[in-house]
Amino acid sequence: ARVAEPGTVGSLWSRVAWECRRPPISGEPLDGRLVRLGEFPFLAGRLLEPWREARRIGDGGRCYLVQELMTQTARDGTPHAQLLPRLILWLTPLVRATLWAERLDAPLWTEEERQRLSCVLERAVPLCRPDGRLALSNGLSAAALPLFAAAAEALPLTEPAEQLVRSLRTAPGTQTIRKRSSRDV
């Protein structure tokens, strides 16, 4: 395996540290902030963990992920209404961070937080339409089904939610979402 040059690692680290400290961007959606201030610092901090500063940045990312999960959802896992149009985009960094945490054997969620995320997913799965997109997503064409399938393997979901994910994955009418071209019009 090739080892990166010290200058390259230093440049990468400088960029990571700068991105994690950058002030909020005006009009940035919640899901964008969740990636930039939560998922990205958590992952970068864990990958570069031997450095004390990296651990601090990773812990900050973890705290942001937890804070967003807990403040944007009710205790029973119901997401706040403002999330519905972009719910799949908001859930994606939470699920990806969960998968990375497991792969890196890095703690991310407490049991209570993990349960809350499972409950949010259980509330979201029934909103999945047969074409793989979420209902109430205001025309957003992001596919939800692949995320739900990955989440079902990483997080404990109730049997009805898991069954629904399985049935949607194998449904004959399930279509892959693709961009429309001028030929489709």
Short mmCIF file of C-alpha atoms in Angstrom, two decimals:
data_model
loop_
_atom_site.label_atom_id
_atom_site.label_comp_id
_atom_site.label_asym_id
_atom_site.label_seq_id
_atom_site.Cartn_x
_atom_site.Cartn_y
_atom_site.Cartn_z
CA ALA A 1 0.00 0.00 0.00
CA ARG A 2 1.18 3.51 -0.80
CA VAL A 3 1.67 5.97 2.01
CA ALA A 4 0.69 9.57 1.34
CA GLU A 5 3.38 12.23 1.39
CA PRO A 6 3.49 14.23 4.64
CA GLY A 7 2.70 17.42 2.72
CA THR A 8 -0.38 15.82 1.18
CA VAL A 9 -1.64 14.65 4.56
CA GLY A 10 -0.98 18.12 6.00
CA SER A 11 -2.92 19.79 3.18
CA LEU A 12 -5.78 17.36 3.57
CA TRP A 13 -5.87 17.91 7.30
CA SER A 14 -5.83 21.71 6.89
CA ARG A 15 -8.77 21.51 4.51
CA VAL A 16 -10.72 19.19 6.83
CA ALA A 17 -10.11 21.48 9.82
CA TRP A 18 -11.14 24.55 7.80
CA GLU A 19 -14.34 22.93 6.49
CA CYS A 20 -15.33 21.88 10.00
CA ARG A 21 -14.92 25.43 11.34
CA ARG A 22 -16.45 27.30 8.42
CA PRO A 23 -19.34 29.54 9.49
CA PRO A 24 -22.91 28.60 8.56
CA ILE A 25 -23.89 29.22 4.97
CA SER A 26 -26.92 31.43 4.47
CA GLY A 27 -29.89 29.42 3.24
CA GLU A 28 -28.09 26.08 3.61
CA PRO A 29 -30.68 23.31 4.04
CA LEU A 30 -30.69 21.20 7.20
CA ASP A 31 -29.47 18.15 5.30
CA GLY A 32 -26.51 20.10 3.88
CA ARG A 33 -25.53 21.29 7.34
CA LEU A 34 -25.91 17.75 8.65
CA VAL A 35 -23.34 16.52 6.11
CA ARG A 36 -20.96 19.46 6.56
CA LEU A 37 -21.11 19.85 10.34
CA GLY A 38 -21.97 16.29 11.38
CA GLU A 39 -21.16 13.44 9.03
CA PHE A 40 -18.04 14.92 7.43
CA PRO A 41 -16.29 15.93 10.70
CA PHE A 42 -17.29 12.67 12.40
CA LEU A 43 -15.84 10.58 9.60
CA ALA A 44 -12.74 12.75 9.09
CA GLY A 45 -12.05 12.76 12.80
CA ARG A 46 -12.27 8.99 13.03
CA LEU A 47 -10.13 8.40 9.95
CA LEU A 48 -7.41 10.78 11.19
CA GLU A 49 -7.85 9.87 14.86
CA PRO A 50 -4.26 9.54 16.03
CA TRP A 51 -4.15 13.34 16.13
CA ARG A 52 -5.77 14.90 19.16
CA GLU A 53 -7.32 17.68 17.04
CA ALA A 54 -8.86 15.06 14.76
CA ARG A 55 -10.54 13.39 17.72
CA ARG A 56 -11.93 16.75 18.84
CA ILE A 57 -13.33 17.43 15.37
CA GLY A 58 -14.79 13.90 15.18
CA ASP A 59 -16.43 14.33 18.57
CA GLY A 60 -17.88 17.66 17.41
CA GLY A 61 -19.33 15.97 14.35
CA ARG A 62 -20.83 13.23 16.50
CA CYS A 63 -22.41 15.83 18.79
CA TYR A 64 -23.92 17.64 15.81
CA LEU A 65 -25.40 14.41 14.42
CA VAL A 66 -26.93 13.57 17.81
CA GLN A 67 -28.23 17.11 18.33
CA GLU A 68 -29.95 17.14 14.93
CA LEU A 69 -31.47 13.70 15.43
CA MET A 70 -32.87 14.63 18.83
CA THR A 71 -34.08 18.16 18.01
CA GLN A 72 -35.61 17.41 14.59
CA THR A 73 -37.67 14.43 15.75
CA ALA A 74 -40.21 13.70 18.47
CA ARG A 75 -39.52 11.10 21.15
CA ASP A 76 -41.50 8.50 19.20
CA GLY A 77 -39.32 9.11 16.11
CA THR A 78 -41.78 11.26 14.20
CA PRO A 79 -39.79 13.74 12.11
CA HIS A 80 -40.78 17.40 12.35
CA ALA A 81 -42.94 18.56 9.46
CA GLN A 82 -40.27 20.90 8.07
CA LEU A 83 -38.14 17.83 7.24
CA LEU A 84 -40.74 16.05 5.10
CA PRO A 85 -39.91 17.63 1.71
CA ARG A 86 -36.23 16.63 2.11
CA LEU A 87 -36.56 13.77 4.62
CA ILE A 88 -34.55 11.29 2.58
CA LEU A 89 -31.70 13.79 2.19
CA TRP A 90 -31.77 14.45 5.94
CA LEU A 91 -31.79 10.75 6.82
CA THR A 92 -28.98 9.81 4.43
CA PRO A 93 -26.04 11.30 6.41
CA LEU A 94 -27.39 9.77 9.62
CA VAL A 95 -27.54 6.30 8.08
CA ARG A 96 -24.18 6.68 6.29
CA ALA A 97 -22.51 7.82 9.52
CA THR A 98 -24.04 4.79 11.27
CA LEU A 99 -22.65 2.44 8.63
CA TRP A 100 -19.20 4.08 8.78
CA ALA A 101 -19.19 3.98 12.59
CA GLU A 102 -19.84 0.24 12.49
CA ARG A 103 -17.18 -0.32 9.85
CA LEU A 104 -14.60 1.73 11.80
CA ASP A 105 -15.73 0.30 15.16
CA ALA A 106 -16.22 3.88 16.33
CA PRO A 107 -18.98 4.72 18.81
CA LEU A 108 -21.62 7.04 17.38
CA TRP A 109 -24.99 6.53 19.06
CA THR A 110 -26.02 5.72 22.60
CA GLU A 111 -28.70 3.04 22.83
CA GLU A 112 -31.39 5.73 23.24
CA GLU A 113 -30.14 7.64 20.17
CA ARG A 114 -29.89 4.48 18.09
CA GLN A 115 -33.46 3.61 19.05
CA ARG A 116 -34.61 7.12 18.06
CA LEU A 117 -32.99 6.75 14.63
CA SER A 118 -34.65 3.36 14.19
CA CYS A 119 -38.01 4.90 15.08
CA VAL A 120 -37.51 7.73 12.56
CA LEU A 121 -36.78 5.16 9.86
CA GLU A 122 -39.84 3.14 10.86
CA ARG A 123 -41.97 6.27 10.43
CA ALA A 124 -40.38 7.02 7.05
CA VAL A 125 -40.54 3.55 5.45
CA PRO A 126 -44.36 3.58 5.01
CA LEU A 127 -43.98 6.87 3.10
CA CYS A 128 -42.02 5.06 0.37
CA ARG A 129 -43.96 4.87 -2.88
CA PRO A 130 -43.66 1.89 -5.25
CA ASP A 131 -41.28 3.89 -7.48
CA GLY A 132 -38.79 4.12 -4.59
CA ARG A 133 -39.35 7.82 -3.79
CA LEU A 134 -40.95 9.22 -0.66
CA ALA A 135 -44.46 10.60 -0.69
CA LEU A 136 -44.70 14.21 0.53
CA SER A 137 -41.24 14.91 -0.89
CA ASN A 138 -42.50 17.78 -3.04
CA GLY A 139 -41.19 16.27 -6.28
CA LEU A 140 -37.71 15.45 -4.98
CA SER A 141 -36.50 12.52 -7.05
CA ALA A 142 -34.02 11.01 -4.59
CA ALA A 143 -34.53 7.27 -4.23
CA ALA A 144 -35.38 6.24 -0.66
CA LEU A 145 -35.45 2.49 -1.09
CA PRO A 146 -31.65 1.89 -1.22
CA LEU A 147 -31.25 3.92 1.96
CA PHE A 148 -33.99 1.99 3.73
CA ALA A 149 -32.46 -1.32 2.66
CA ALA A 150 -29.04 -0.31 4.03
CA ALA A 151 -30.62 1.03 7.22
CA ALA A 152 -32.57 -2.19 7.75
CA GLU A 153 -29.30 -4.11 7.83
CA ALA A 154 -27.58 -1.72 10.22
CA LEU A 155 -30.36 -0.71 12.59
CA PRO A 156 -33.04 -2.67 14.41
CA LEU A 157 -36.38 -2.09 12.70
CA THR A 158 -39.68 -3.65 13.68
CA GLU A 159 -40.79 -6.65 11.68
CA PRO A 160 -43.53 -4.69 9.83
CA ALA A 161 -41.00 -2.04 8.70
CA GLU A 162 -38.49 -4.70 7.58
CA GLN A 163 -41.24 -6.59 5.74
CA LEU A 164 -42.30 -3.42 3.96
CA VAL A 165 -38.71 -2.72 2.84
CA ARG A 166 -38.39 -6.31 1.57
CA SER A 167 -41.69 -6.15 -0.28
CA LEU A 168 -40.82 -2.81 -1.89
CA ARG A 169 -37.44 -4.17 -3.00
CA THR A 170 -39.01 -7.18 -4.68
CA ALA A 171 -42.20 -5.56 -5.97
CA PRO A 172 -42.56 -6.06 -9.73
CA GLY A 173 -43.63 -2.43 -10.21
CA THR A 174 -40.62 -0.96 -8.44
CA GLN A 175 -38.75 1.26 -10.87
CA THR A 176 -35.33 2.77 -10.62
CA ILE A 177 -35.51 6.53 -10.55
CA ARG A 178 -33.67 8.19 -13.39
CA LYS A 179 -33.40 11.67 -14.81
CA ARG A 180 -35.85 12.56 -17.49
CA SER A 181 -34.34 13.34 -20.82
CA SER A 182 -35.79 15.34 -23.67
CA ARG A 183 -36.71 11.99 -25.30
CA ASP A 184 -39.08 11.24 -22.39
CA VAL A 185 -41.19 14.34 -22.99
#
